[in-house]
């Protein structure tokens, strides 16, 4: 089993990333850490607790992290994820609690304690991960790799060239891509290959459990937002794709490339400059997702929804 820590900002697609990371038999989910992104930190942390409660995920610590980017004002994505960050289904009061330890301290403890290195899977702004690397350089040896959802080899979704997770905290992203650790970038060019069209929502609902209904309701809200904002026939299922890459490398094919983060740029702040053709002569510092086995990807997600439903009974 691969030991992973999921650092997220739930978020509709983060919610399914949590389910996939918790339910897939090849992963050992050590912790869920939260960061301000799609909504404020308090809302994202509450949402992580809601998802774990609905899915019966107990025994995985949830720890709250940064409530704002390293150096910039906070910005949220209420136009996509709603005022709660997880609009759509009705959630009751969560029974899963939150750790007393801050996210970065919890991660440090896990990374130093484990005999085997741990894979970090960030699916929100990279504030927590950058803070961890900066504050506790001794954890580096405990990190197997960082497989993140963020960036793009082409156009963005938050500005013409910037993807949301990188746009929110480009300085944090610069630290992560410049860390010298093994970094994999699963960006929009990959995630936009996997749209949650109505047939995918129907597959999830057909699982026939309470948690499947919640997931289908989440995807229905998320689809309406993407249709309204971007005119897409289905929303890209971004975040679980980083988890899927850790589960099975053949689902998300990658190529090595130099990736630089634009931290200035009048129109391009937060863009990832990915030199796929190696025209700059810069050294490679990341693997970049380019090919997605979409059918297998959605199979993994539906299998995970099915599995958490079974453990509920
Ligand atoms: C990313 O931004 C967030 O809105 C999603 O949860 C995903 O992590 C996509 O740009
Ligand atoms: Ca996210």
PDB file of C-alpha atoms and ligand atoms in Angstrom:
ATOM      1  CA  UNK A   1       0.000   0.000   0.000  1.00  0.00           C
ATOM      2  CA  UNK A   2       1.136   3.536  -0.709  1.00  0.00           C
ATOM      3  CA  UNK A   3       0.907   5.851   2.298  1.00  0.00           C
ATOM      4  CA  UNK A   4      -0.615   9.199   1.318  1.00  0.00           C
ATOM      5  CA  UNK A   5      -1.610  12.495   2.889  1.00  0.00           C
ATOM      6  CA  UNK A   6      -4.357  14.388   1.050  1.00  0.00           C
ATOM      7  CA  UNK A   7      -4.078  18.176   1.389  1.00  0.00           C
ATOM      8  CA  UNK A   8      -7.331  19.638   0.091  1.00  0.00           C
ATOM      9  CA  UNK A   9      -9.897  22.475   0.013  1.00  0.00           C
ATOM     10  CA  UNK A  10     -13.242  20.706  -0.361  1.00  0.00           C
ATOM     11  CA  UNK A  11     -14.726  21.587  -2.890  1.00  0.00           C
ATOM     12  CA  UNK A  12     -16.879  19.213  -4.969  1.00  0.00           C
ATOM     13  CA  UNK A  13     -14.015  17.474  -6.758  1.00  0.00           C
ATOM     14  CA  UNK A  14     -11.937  17.408  -3.547  1.00  0.00           C
ATOM     15  CA  UNK A  15     -14.832  15.502  -1.949  1.00  0.00           C
ATOM     16  CA  UNK A  16     -14.463  12.717  -4.509  1.00  0.00           C
ATOM     17  CA  UNK A  17     -10.683  12.828  -4.070  1.00  0.00           C
ATOM     18  CA  UNK A  18     -11.233  12.130  -0.363  1.00  0.00           C
ATOM     19  CA  UNK A  19     -13.448   9.139  -1.178  1.00  0.00           C
ATOM     20  CA  UNK A  20     -10.981   7.755  -3.707  1.00  0.00           C
ATOM     21  CA  UNK A  21      -8.011   8.169  -1.369  1.00  0.00           C
ATOM     22  CA  UNK A  22      -9.872   6.572   1.534  1.00  0.00           C
ATOM     23  CA  UNK A  23     -11.492   3.716  -0.355  1.00  0.00           C
ATOM     24  CA  UNK A  24      -8.930   2.482  -2.855  1.00  0.00           C
ATOM     25  CA  UNK A  25      -7.275  -0.659  -1.492  1.00  0.00           C
ATOM     26  CA  UNK A  26      -3.852   0.311  -2.816  1.00  0.00           C
ATOM     27  CA  UNK A  27      -3.684   3.451  -0.648  1.00  0.00           C
ATOM     28  CA  UNK A  28      -3.208   3.997   3.066  1.00  0.00           C
ATOM     29  CA  UNK A  29      -4.694   7.425   3.772  1.00  0.00           C
ATOM     30  CA  UNK A  30      -2.786   8.725   6.799  1.00  0.00           C
ATOM     31  CA  UNK A  31      -4.423  12.145   7.116  1.00  0.00           C
ATOM     32  CA  UNK A  32      -6.581  14.750   5.440  1.00  0.00           C
ATOM     33  CA  UNK A  33      -5.304  18.304   5.809  1.00  0.00           C
ATOM     34  CA  UNK A  34      -7.232  21.385   4.752  1.00  0.00           C
ATOM     35  CA  UNK A  35      -6.278  24.724   3.281  1.00  0.00           C
ATOM     36  CA  UNK A  36      -8.180  27.871   2.316  1.00  0.00           C
ATOM     37  CA  UNK A  37      -9.015  27.721  -1.375  1.00  0.00           C
ATOM     38  CA  UNK A  38     -12.406  26.964  -2.814  1.00  0.00           C
ATOM     39  CA  UNK A  39     -13.819  28.478   0.357  1.00  0.00           C
ATOM     40  CA  UNK A  40     -12.488  29.812   3.654  1.00  0.00           C
ATOM     41  CA  UNK A  41     -10.478  27.453   5.828  1.00  0.00           C
ATOM     42  CA  UNK A  42     -13.338  26.965   8.297  1.00  0.00           C
ATOM     43  CA  UNK A  43     -15.743  25.992   5.542  1.00  0.00           C
ATOM     44  CA  UNK A  44     -13.251  23.664   3.814  1.00  0.00           C
ATOM     45  CA  UNK A  45     -12.473  21.947   7.126  1.00  0.00           C
ATOM     46  CA  UNK A  46     -16.169  21.546   7.924  1.00  0.00           C
ATOM     47  CA  UNK A  47     -16.643  20.108   4.443  1.00  0.00           C
ATOM     48  CA  UNK A  48     -13.874  17.538   4.931  1.00  0.00           C
ATOM     49  CA  UNK A  49     -15.633  16.464   8.151  1.00  0.00           C
ATOM     50  CA  UNK A  50     -18.978  16.331   6.325  1.00  0.00           C
ATOM     51  CA  UNK A  51     -17.590  14.120   3.559  1.00  0.00           C
ATOM     52  CA  UNK A  52     -15.927  11.765   6.036  1.00  0.00           C
ATOM     53  CA  UNK A  53     -19.110  11.562   8.094  1.00  0.00           C
ATOM     54  CA  UNK A  54     -21.305  10.763   5.090  1.00  0.00           C
ATOM     55  CA  UNK A  55     -18.806   8.210   3.790  1.00  0.00           C
ATOM     56  CA  UNK A  56     -18.151   6.584   7.165  1.00  0.00           C
ATOM     57  CA  UNK A  57     -14.456   7.487   6.997  1.00  0.00           C
ATOM     58  CA  UNK A  58     -13.415   7.417  10.633  1.00  0.00           C
ATOM     59  CA  UNK A  59      -9.906   7.037  12.005  1.00  0.00           C
ATOM     60  CA  UNK A  60      -8.298   9.320   9.433  1.00  0.00           C
ATOM     61  CA  UNK A  61      -7.223  12.536  11.209  1.00  0.00           C
ATOM     62  CA  UNK A  62      -8.401  15.812   9.705  1.00  0.00           C
ATOM     63  CA  UNK A  63      -6.226  18.823  10.465  1.00  0.00           C
ATOM     64  CA  UNK A  64      -6.772  22.454   9.496  1.00  0.00           C
ATOM     65  CA  UNK A  65      -3.954  24.393   7.846  1.00  0.00           C
ATOM     66  CA  UNK A  66      -3.412  27.815   6.317  1.00  0.00           C
ATOM     67  CA  UNK A  67      -6.325  30.230   6.309  1.00  0.00           C
ATOM     68  CA  UNK A  68      -4.775  32.401   3.587  1.00  0.00           C
ATOM     69  CA  UNK A  69      -2.042  32.338   0.933  1.00  0.00           C
ATOM     70  CA  UNK A  70       1.573  33.052   1.892  1.00  0.00           C
ATOM     71  CA  UNK A  71       1.654  36.640   0.708  1.00  0.00           C
ATOM     72  CA  UNK A  72      -1.587  37.441  -1.074  1.00  0.00           C
ATOM     73  CA  UNK A  73      -5.145  38.188  -0.068  1.00  0.00           C
ATOM     74  CA  UNK A  74      -7.480  35.216   0.136  1.00  0.00           C
ATOM     75  CA  UNK A  75      -9.754  34.460  -2.805  1.00  0.00           C
ATOM     76  CA  UNK A  76     -12.412  31.763  -3.031  1.00  0.00           C
ATOM     77  CA  UNK A  77     -14.353  30.004  -5.797  1.00  0.00           C
ATOM     78  CA  UNK A  78     -17.932  30.461  -4.630  1.00  0.00           C
ATOM     79  CA  UNK A  79     -19.037  30.834  -8.262  1.00  0.00           C
ATOM     80  CA  UNK A  80     -18.144  27.158  -8.776  1.00  0.00           C
ATOM     81  CA  UNK A  81     -18.521  25.540  -5.345  1.00  0.00           C
ATOM     82  CA  UNK A  82     -21.201  27.752  -3.752  1.00  0.00           C
ATOM     83  CA  UNK A  83     -21.263  29.663  -0.486  1.00  0.00           C
ATOM     84  CA  UNK A  84     -20.616  26.551   1.604  1.00  0.00           C
ATOM     85  CA  UNK A  85     -17.898  25.281  -0.733  1.00  0.00           C
ATOM     86  CA  UNK A  86     -19.937  22.094  -1.079  1.00  0.00           C
ATOM     87  CA  UNK A  87     -23.351  23.316  -2.206  1.00  0.00           C
ATOM     88  CA  UNK A  88     -25.901  20.822  -3.499  1.00  0.00           C
ATOM     89  CA  UNK A  89     -26.741  18.048  -1.050  1.00  0.00           C
ATOM     90  CA  UNK A  90     -28.046  18.625   2.475  1.00  0.00           C
ATOM     91  CA  UNK A  91     -25.504  17.642   5.135  1.00  0.00           C
ATOM     92  CA  UNK A  92     -26.328  16.977   8.775  1.00  0.00           C
ATOM     93  CA  UNK A  93     -24.052  17.865  11.682  1.00  0.00           C
ATOM     94  CA  UNK A  94     -20.736  16.018  11.135  1.00  0.00           C
ATOM     95  CA  UNK A  95     -19.762  13.419  13.696  1.00  0.00           C
ATOM     96  CA  UNK A  96     -16.144  13.196  12.529  1.00  0.00           C
ATOM     97  CA  UNK A  97     -14.011  15.687  14.443  1.00  0.00           C
ATOM     98  CA  UNK A  98     -10.955  17.764  13.714  1.00  0.00           C
ATOM     99  CA  UNK A  99      -7.476  17.304  15.139  1.00  0.00           C
ATOM    100  CA  UNK A 100      -6.089  19.734  17.738  1.00  0.00           C
ATOM    101  CA  UNK A 101      -2.835  19.752  15.808  1.00  0.00           C
ATOM    102  CA  UNK A 102      -2.388  22.234  12.930  1.00  0.00           C
ATOM    103  CA  UNK A 103      -2.014  20.620   9.490  1.00  0.00           C
ATOM    104  CA  UNK A 104       1.686  21.343   9.063  1.00  0.00           C
ATOM    105  CA  UNK A 105       2.555  19.918  12.495  1.00  0.00           C
ATOM    106  CA  UNK A 106       0.482  16.815  11.850  1.00  0.00           C
ATOM    107  CA  UNK A 107       2.201  16.285   8.502  1.00  0.00           C
ATOM    108  CA  UNK A 108       5.624  16.778  10.054  1.00  0.00           C
ATOM    109  CA  UNK A 109       4.931  14.165  12.716  1.00  0.00           C
ATOM    110  CA  UNK A 110       3.684  11.620  10.185  1.00  0.00           C
ATOM    111  CA  UNK A 111       6.573  12.203   7.777  1.00  0.00           C
ATOM    112  CA  UNK A 112       9.223  11.840  10.476  1.00  0.00           C
ATOM    113  CA  UNK A 113       7.596   8.818  12.128  1.00  0.00           C
ATOM    114  CA  UNK A 114       6.895   6.595   9.144  1.00  0.00           C
ATOM    115  CA  UNK A 115       9.488   3.974   8.187  1.00  0.00           C
ATOM    116  CA  UNK A 116       8.601   4.406   4.497  1.00  0.00           C
ATOM    117  CA  UNK A 117       8.373   7.748   2.677  1.00  0.00           C
ATOM    118  CA  UNK A 118       4.880   9.167   2.234  1.00  0.00           C
ATOM    119  CA  UNK A 119       3.266  10.577  -0.922  1.00  0.00           C
ATOM    120  CA  UNK A 120       1.722  14.032  -0.587  1.00  0.00           C
ATOM    121  CA  UNK A 121      -1.342  14.701  -2.734  1.00  0.00           C
ATOM    122  CA  UNK A 122      -2.253  18.401  -2.695  1.00  0.00           C
ATOM    123  CA  UNK A 123      -5.540  19.266  -4.409  1.00  0.00           C
ATOM    124  CA  UNK A 124      -5.840  22.892  -3.284  1.00  0.00           C
ATOM    125  CA  UNK A 125      -3.527  25.910  -3.132  1.00  0.00           C
ATOM    126  CA  UNK A 126      -0.022  24.836  -2.097  1.00  0.00           C
ATOM    127  CA  UNK A 127       0.214  27.028   1.014  1.00  0.00           C
ATOM    128  CA  UNK A 128       0.402  24.160   3.534  1.00  0.00           C
ATOM    129  CA  UNK A 129       2.973  22.204   1.540  1.00  0.00           C
ATOM    130  CA  UNK A 130       5.214  25.229   0.983  1.00  0.00           C
ATOM    131  CA  UNK A 131       4.999  26.108   4.684  1.00  0.00           C
ATOM    132  CA  UNK A 132       5.887  22.531   5.634  1.00  0.00           C
ATOM    133  CA  UNK A 133       8.958  22.466   3.349  1.00  0.00           C
ATOM    134  CA  UNK A 134      10.064  25.881   4.483  1.00  0.00           C
ATOM    135  CA  UNK A 135       9.558  25.389   8.215  1.00  0.00           C
ATOM    136  CA  UNK A 136      10.665  21.764   8.527  1.00  0.00           C
ATOM    137  CA  UNK A 137      13.265  20.921   5.865  1.00  0.00           C
ATOM    138  CA  UNK A 138      14.007  17.701   7.791  1.00  0.00           C
ATOM    139  CA  UNK A 139      10.745  16.195   6.456  1.00  0.00           C
ATOM    140  CA  UNK A 140      12.069  16.042   2.892  1.00  0.00           C
ATOM    141  CA  UNK A 141      13.464  12.537   3.338  1.00  0.00           C
ATOM    142  CA  UNK A 142      10.059  11.378   4.476  1.00  0.00           C
ATOM    143  CA  UNK A 143       8.393  12.502   1.244  1.00  0.00           C
ATOM    144  CA  UNK A 144       8.284   9.931  -1.553  1.00  0.00           C
ATOM    145  CA  UNK A 145       6.791  12.357  -4.051  1.00  0.00           C
ATOM    146  CA  UNK A 146       4.286  15.182  -4.424  1.00  0.00           C
ATOM    147  CA  UNK A 147       1.471  14.504  -6.883  1.00  0.00           C
ATOM    148  CA  UNK A 148      -0.568  17.670  -7.142  1.00  0.00           C
ATOM    149  CA  UNK A 149      -3.623  18.873  -8.976  1.00  0.00           C
ATOM    150  CA  UNK A 150      -2.895  22.317 -10.338  1.00  0.00           C
ATOM    151  CA  UNK A 151      -1.506  24.271 -13.246  1.00  0.00           C
ATOM    152  CA  UNK A 152      -1.925  23.722 -16.952  1.00  0.00           C
ATOM    153  CA  UNK A 153       0.202  23.238 -20.037  1.00  0.00           C
ATOM    154  CA  UNK A 154      -2.074  25.679 -21.852  1.00  0.00           C
ATOM    155  CA  UNK A 155      -4.951  27.905 -20.876  1.00  0.00           C
ATOM    156  CA  UNK A 156      -6.188  28.559 -17.341  1.00  0.00           C
ATOM    157  CA  UNK A 157      -9.548  28.668 -15.628  1.00  0.00           C
ATOM    158  CA  UNK A 158      -9.049  31.594 -13.220  1.00  0.00           C
ATOM    159  CA  UNK A 159      -7.362  33.935 -15.672  1.00  0.00           C
ATOM    160  CA  UNK A 160      -6.565  33.202 -19.305  1.00  0.00           C
ATOM    161  CA  UNK A 161      -3.367  31.333 -18.330  1.00  0.00           C
ATOM    162  CA  UNK A 162      -3.664  30.559 -14.622  1.00  0.00           C
ATOM    163  CA  UNK A 163      -5.347  27.599 -12.969  1.00  0.00           C
ATOM    164  CA  UNK A 164      -7.100  28.252  -9.621  1.00  0.00           C
ATOM    165  CA  UNK A 165      -4.848  26.337  -7.178  1.00  0.00           C
ATOM    166  CA  UNK A 166      -1.696  27.987  -8.518  1.00  0.00           C
ATOM    167  CA  UNK A 167      -3.352  31.386  -9.075  1.00  0.00           C
ATOM    168  CA  UNK A 168      -4.438  31.588  -5.430  1.00  0.00           C
ATOM    169  CA  UNK A 169      -0.905  31.139  -4.073  1.00  0.00           C
ATOM    170  CA  UNK A 170       1.776  31.365  -6.791  1.00  0.00           C
ATOM    171  CA  UNK A 171       4.559  31.945  -4.248  1.00  0.00           C
ATOM    172  CA  UNK A 172       3.702  28.652  -2.545  1.00  0.00           C
ATOM    173  CA  UNK A 173       3.609  26.882  -5.909  1.00  0.00           C
ATOM    174  CA  UNK A 174       7.019  28.313  -6.784  1.00  0.00           C
ATOM    175  CA  UNK A 175       8.445  26.803  -3.587  1.00  0.00           C
ATOM    176  CA  UNK A 176       6.958  23.383  -4.347  1.00  0.00           C
ATOM    177  CA  UNK A 177       8.061  23.271  -8.002  1.00  0.00           C
ATOM    178  CA  UNK A 178      11.477  24.572  -6.993  1.00  0.00           C
ATOM    179  CA  UNK A 179      11.875  22.137  -4.100  1.00  0.00           C
ATOM    180  CA  UNK A 180      13.953  19.524  -5.930  1.00  0.00           C
ATOM    181  CA  UNK A 181      11.521  16.849  -4.725  1.00  0.00           C
ATOM    182  CA  UNK A 182       9.760  14.539  -7.179  1.00  0.00           C
ATOM    183  CA  UNK A 183       6.767  16.609  -8.252  1.00  0.00           C
ATOM    184  CA  UNK A 184       3.987  15.525 -10.602  1.00  0.00           C
ATOM    185  CA  UNK A 185       1.644  18.157 -11.974  1.00  0.00           C
ATOM    186  CA  UNK A 186      -1.847  17.004 -12.913  1.00  0.00           C
ATOM    187  CA  UNK A 187      -3.152  20.134 -14.598  1.00  0.00           C
ATOM    188  CA  UNK A 188      -6.165  21.331 -16.531  1.00  0.00           C
ATOM    189  CA  UNK A 189      -4.858  19.938 -19.827  1.00  0.00           C
ATOM    190  CA  UNK A 190      -5.296  16.481 -18.253  1.00  0.00           C
ATOM    191  CA  UNK A 191      -8.368  17.009 -16.079  1.00  0.00           C
ATOM    192  CA  UNK A 192     -10.374  18.577 -18.903  1.00  0.00           C
ATOM    193  CA  UNK A 193     -10.151  15.213 -20.670  1.00  0.00           C
ATOM    194  CA  UNK A 194     -12.455  13.742 -17.981  1.00  0.00           C
ATOM    195  CA  UNK A 195     -15.781  15.567 -17.941  1.00  0.00           C
ATOM    196  CA  UNK A 196     -18.531  14.398 -15.594  1.00  0.00           C
ATOM    197  CA  UNK A 197     -21.227  14.144 -18.243  1.00  0.00           C
ATOM    198  CA  UNK A 198     -24.768  13.022 -17.292  1.00  0.00           C
ATOM    199  CA  UNK A 199     -23.919   9.362 -17.990  1.00  0.00           C
ATOM    200  CA  UNK A 200     -21.131   9.523 -15.371  1.00  0.00           C
ATOM    201  CA  UNK A 201     -23.516  11.073 -12.824  1.00  0.00           C
ATOM    202  CA  UNK A 202     -26.003   8.293 -13.637  1.00  0.00           C
ATOM    203  CA  UNK A 203     -23.322   5.641 -13.010  1.00  0.00           C
ATOM    204  CA  UNK A 204     -22.592   7.166  -9.601  1.00  0.00           C
ATOM    205  CA  UNK A 205     -26.272   7.407  -8.659  1.00  0.00           C
ATOM    206  CA  UNK A 206     -26.868   3.816  -9.816  1.00  0.00           C
ATOM    207  CA  UNK A 207     -24.576   2.621  -7.013  1.00  0.00           C
ATOM    208  CA  UNK A 208     -27.708   3.143  -4.939  1.00  0.00           C
ATOM    209  CA  UNK A 209     -26.312   4.094  -1.514  1.00  0.00           C
ATOM    210  CA  UNK A 210     -26.687   7.259   0.565  1.00  0.00           C
ATOM    211  CA  UNK A 211     -23.120   8.275  -0.148  1.00  0.00           C
ATOM    212  CA  UNK A 212     -23.639   7.688  -3.879  1.00  0.00           C
ATOM    213  CA  UNK A 213     -26.675   9.968  -3.776  1.00  0.00           C
ATOM    214  CA  UNK A 214     -24.628  12.671  -2.048  1.00  0.00           C
ATOM    215  CA  UNK A 215     -21.885  12.334  -4.690  1.00  0.00           C
ATOM    216  CA  UNK A 216     -24.412  12.470  -7.533  1.00  0.00           C
ATOM    217  CA  UNK A 217     -26.022  15.577  -5.981  1.00  0.00           C
ATOM    218  CA  UNK A 218     -22.582  17.169  -5.621  1.00  0.00           C
ATOM    219  CA  UNK A 219     -21.763  16.465  -9.263  1.00  0.00           C
ATOM    220  CA  UNK A 220     -25.147  17.823 -10.384  1.00  0.00           C
ATOM    221  CA  UNK A 221     -24.511  21.164  -8.639  1.00  0.00           C
ATOM    222  CA  UNK A 222     -20.921  21.246  -9.934  1.00  0.00           C
ATOM    223  CA  UNK A 223     -22.097  20.496 -13.491  1.00  0.00           C
ATOM    224  CA  UNK A 224     -24.576  23.377 -13.436  1.00  0.00           C
ATOM    225  CA  UNK A 225     -21.811  25.754 -12.284  1.00  0.00           C
ATOM    226  CA  UNK A 226     -19.432  24.638 -15.038  1.00  0.00           C
ATOM    227  CA  UNK A 227     -22.159  24.894 -17.653  1.00  0.00           C
ATOM    228  CA  UNK A 228     -23.029  28.411 -16.476  1.00  0.00           C
ATOM    229  CA  UNK A 229     -19.448  29.718 -16.125  1.00  0.00           C
ATOM    230  CA  UNK A 230     -17.559  27.872 -18.867  1.00  0.00           C
ATOM    231  CA  UNK A 231     -20.285  26.465 -21.122  1.00  0.00           C
ATOM    232  CA  UNK A 232     -18.889  22.950 -20.741  1.00  0.00           C
ATOM    233  CA  UNK A 233     -21.103  19.876 -21.213  1.00  0.00           C
ATOM    234  CA  UNK A 234     -19.797  18.470 -17.936  1.00  0.00           C
ATOM    235  CA  UNK A 235     -17.409  19.611 -15.186  1.00  0.00           C
ATOM    236  CA  UNK A 236     -13.810  18.348 -15.272  1.00  0.00           C
ATOM    237  CA  UNK A 237     -13.183  15.961 -12.386  1.00  0.00           C
ATOM    238  CA  UNK A 238      -9.910  17.599 -11.392  1.00  0.00           C
ATOM    239  CA  UNK A 239      -8.785  16.489  -7.955  1.00  0.00           C
ATOM    240  CA  UNK A 240      -9.351  12.722  -7.900  1.00  0.00           C
ATOM    241  CA  UNK A 241      -7.064  12.536 -10.944  1.00  0.00           C
ATOM    242  CA  UNK A 242      -4.016  13.263  -8.765  1.00  0.00           C
ATOM    243  CA  UNK A 243      -5.098  10.421  -6.477  1.00  0.00           C
ATOM    244  CA  UNK A 244      -5.672   8.169  -9.496  1.00  0.00           C
ATOM    245  CA  UNK A 245      -2.123   8.811 -10.680  1.00  0.00           C
ATOM    246  CA  UNK A 246      -0.819   7.488  -7.349  1.00  0.00           C
ATOM    247  CA  UNK A 247      -3.115   4.438  -7.512  1.00  0.00           C
ATOM    248  CA  UNK A 248      -2.213   3.452 -11.066  1.00  0.00           C
ATOM    249  CA  UNK A 249       0.382   5.324 -13.103  1.00  0.00           C
ATOM    250  CA  UNK A 250      -1.041   3.956 -16.342  1.00  0.00           C
ATOM    251  CA  UNK A 251      -4.294   5.893 -15.808  1.00  0.00           C
ATOM    252  CA  UNK A 252      -2.524   9.254 -16.044  1.00  0.00           C
ATOM    253  CA  UNK A 253       0.444   9.291 -18.420  1.00  0.00           C
ATOM    254  CA  UNK A 254       3.131  11.902 -17.742  1.00  0.00           C
ATOM    255  CA  UNK A 255       6.173  13.384 -19.440  1.00  0.00           C
ATOM    256  CA  UNK A 256       9.127  15.166 -17.792  1.00  0.00           C
ATOM    257  CA  UNK A 257       9.370  18.903 -18.337  1.00  0.00           C
ATOM    258  CA  UNK A 258      10.612  22.131 -16.809  1.00  0.00           C
ATOM    259  CA  UNK A 259       7.733  23.905 -15.052  1.00  0.00           C
ATOM    260  CA  UNK A 260       8.111  27.490 -13.880  1.00  0.00           C
ATOM    261  CA  UNK A 261       5.490  29.450 -11.966  1.00  0.00           C
ATOM    262  CA  UNK A 262       4.731  33.019 -12.988  1.00  0.00           C
ATOM    263  CA  UNK A 263       4.606  35.089  -9.801  1.00  0.00           C
ATOM    264  CA  UNK A 264       4.609  38.500 -11.477  1.00  0.00           C
ATOM    265  CA  UNK A 265       3.001  38.935 -14.885  1.00  0.00           C
ATOM    266  CA  UNK A 266       0.409  41.643 -15.410  1.00  0.00           C
ATOM    267  CA  UNK A 267      -1.933  39.178 -17.100  1.00  0.00           C
ATOM    268  CA  UNK A 268      -0.316  35.852 -16.318  1.00  0.00           C
ATOM    269  CA  UNK A 269       0.265  35.737 -12.542  1.00  0.00           C
ATOM    270  CA  UNK A 270      -0.187  32.150 -11.365  1.00  0.00           C
ATOM    271  CA  UNK A 271       0.400  30.631 -14.803  1.00  0.00           C
ATOM    272  CA  UNK A 272       2.563  27.523 -15.097  1.00  0.00           C
ATOM    273  CA  UNK A 273       5.062  27.859 -17.937  1.00  0.00           C
ATOM    274  CA  UNK A 274       5.527  24.235 -19.014  1.00  0.00           C
ATOM    275  CA  UNK A 275       8.317  23.723 -21.522  1.00  0.00           C
ATOM    276  CA  UNK A 276       7.001  20.536 -23.118  1.00  0.00           C
ATOM    277  CA  UNK A 277       9.323  20.866 -26.113  1.00  0.00           C
ATOM    278  CA  UNK A 278      12.414  21.697 -24.071  1.00  0.00           C
ATOM    279  CA  UNK A 279      13.115  24.847 -26.006  1.00  0.00           C
ATOM    280  CA  UNK A 280      14.452  26.770 -22.997  1.00  0.00           C
ATOM    281  CA  UNK A 281      17.243  24.383 -22.059  1.00  0.00           C
ATOM    282  CA  UNK A 282      16.016  24.538 -18.444  1.00  0.00           C
ATOM    283  CA  UNK A 283      16.300  21.272 -16.498  1.00  0.00           C
ATOM    284  CA  UNK A 284      13.183  19.159 -15.947  1.00  0.00           C
ATOM    285  CA  UNK A 285      11.714  19.649 -12.489  1.00  0.00           C
ATOM    286  CA  UNK A 286       8.401  17.837 -12.778  1.00  0.00           C
ATOM    287  CA  UNK A 287       6.427  15.108 -14.431  1.00  0.00           C
ATOM    288  CA  UNK A 288       3.486  16.627 -16.252  1.00  0.00           C
ATOM    289  CA  UNK A 289       0.245  14.735 -16.888  1.00  0.00           C
ATOM    290  CA  UNK A 290      -0.710  14.633 -20.541  1.00  0.00           C
ATOM    291  CA  UNK A 291      -2.675  11.405 -21.254  1.00  0.00           C
ATOM    292  CA  UNK A 292      -5.690  10.130 -19.351  1.00  0.00           C
ATOM    293  CA  UNK A 293      -7.345   6.737 -19.596  1.00  0.00           C
ATOM    294  CA  UNK A 294     -10.753   8.308 -18.996  1.00  0.00           C
ATOM    295  CA  UNK A 295     -12.756   5.078 -18.782  1.00  0.00           C
ATOM    296  CA  UNK A 296     -10.413   3.530 -16.221  1.00  0.00           C
ATOM    297  CA  UNK A 297     -10.354   6.818 -14.281  1.00  0.00           C
ATOM    298  CA  UNK A 298     -14.123   6.961 -13.916  1.00  0.00           C
ATOM    299  CA  UNK A 299     -14.149   3.222 -13.111  1.00  0.00           C
ATOM    300  CA  UNK A 300     -11.799   3.928 -10.180  1.00  0.00           C
ATOM    301  CA  UNK A 301     -14.057   6.725  -8.936  1.00  0.00           C
ATOM    302  CA  UNK A 302     -17.252   4.655  -9.209  1.00  0.00           C
ATOM    303  CA  UNK A 303     -15.515   1.689  -7.531  1.00  0.00           C
ATOM    304  CA  UNK A 304     -14.500   3.973  -4.654  1.00  0.00           C
ATOM    305  CA  UNK A 305     -18.049   5.291  -4.232  1.00  0.00           C
ATOM    306  CA  UNK A 306     -19.263   1.697  -4.233  1.00  0.00           C
ATOM    307  CA  UNK A 307     -16.660   0.608  -1.645  1.00  0.00           C
ATOM    308  CA  UNK A 308     -17.393   3.357   0.871  1.00  0.00           C
ATOM    309  CA  UNK A 309     -21.086   2.502   0.550  1.00  0.00           C
ATOM    310  CA  UNK A 310     -20.328  -1.115   1.416  1.00  0.00           C
ATOM    311  CA  UNK A 311     -18.315  -0.262   4.524  1.00  0.00           C
ATOM    312  CA  UNK A 312     -21.249   1.897   5.648  1.00  0.00           C
ATOM    313  CA  UNK A 313     -23.512  -1.124   6.040  1.00  0.00           C
TER     314      UNK A 313
HETATM  315  C1  LIG B   1      -8.986  23.242  -8.952  1.00  0.00           C
HETATM  316  O1  LIG B   1      -9.594  24.394  -8.367  1.00  0.00           O
HETATM  317  C2  LIG B   1     -10.604  24.026  -7.494  1.00  0.00           C
HETATM  318  O2  LIG B   1     -11.754  24.805  -7.696  1.00  0.00           O
HETATM  319  C3  LIG B   1     -10.850  22.561  -7.678  1.00  0.00           C
HETATM  320  O3  LIG B   1     -11.204  21.949  -6.466  1.00  0.00           O
HETATM  321  C4  LIG B   1      -9.544  22.050  -8.211  1.00  0.00           C
HETATM  322  O4  LIG B   1      -8.677  21.699  -7.166  1.00  0.00           O
HETATM  323  C5  LIG B   1      -9.245  23.253 -10.432  1.00  0.00           C
HETATM  324  O5  LIG B   1      -8.721  24.404 -11.004  1.00  0.00           O
HETATM  325 CA1  LIG B   2      -9.435  21.453  -4.909  1.00  0.00          CA
END
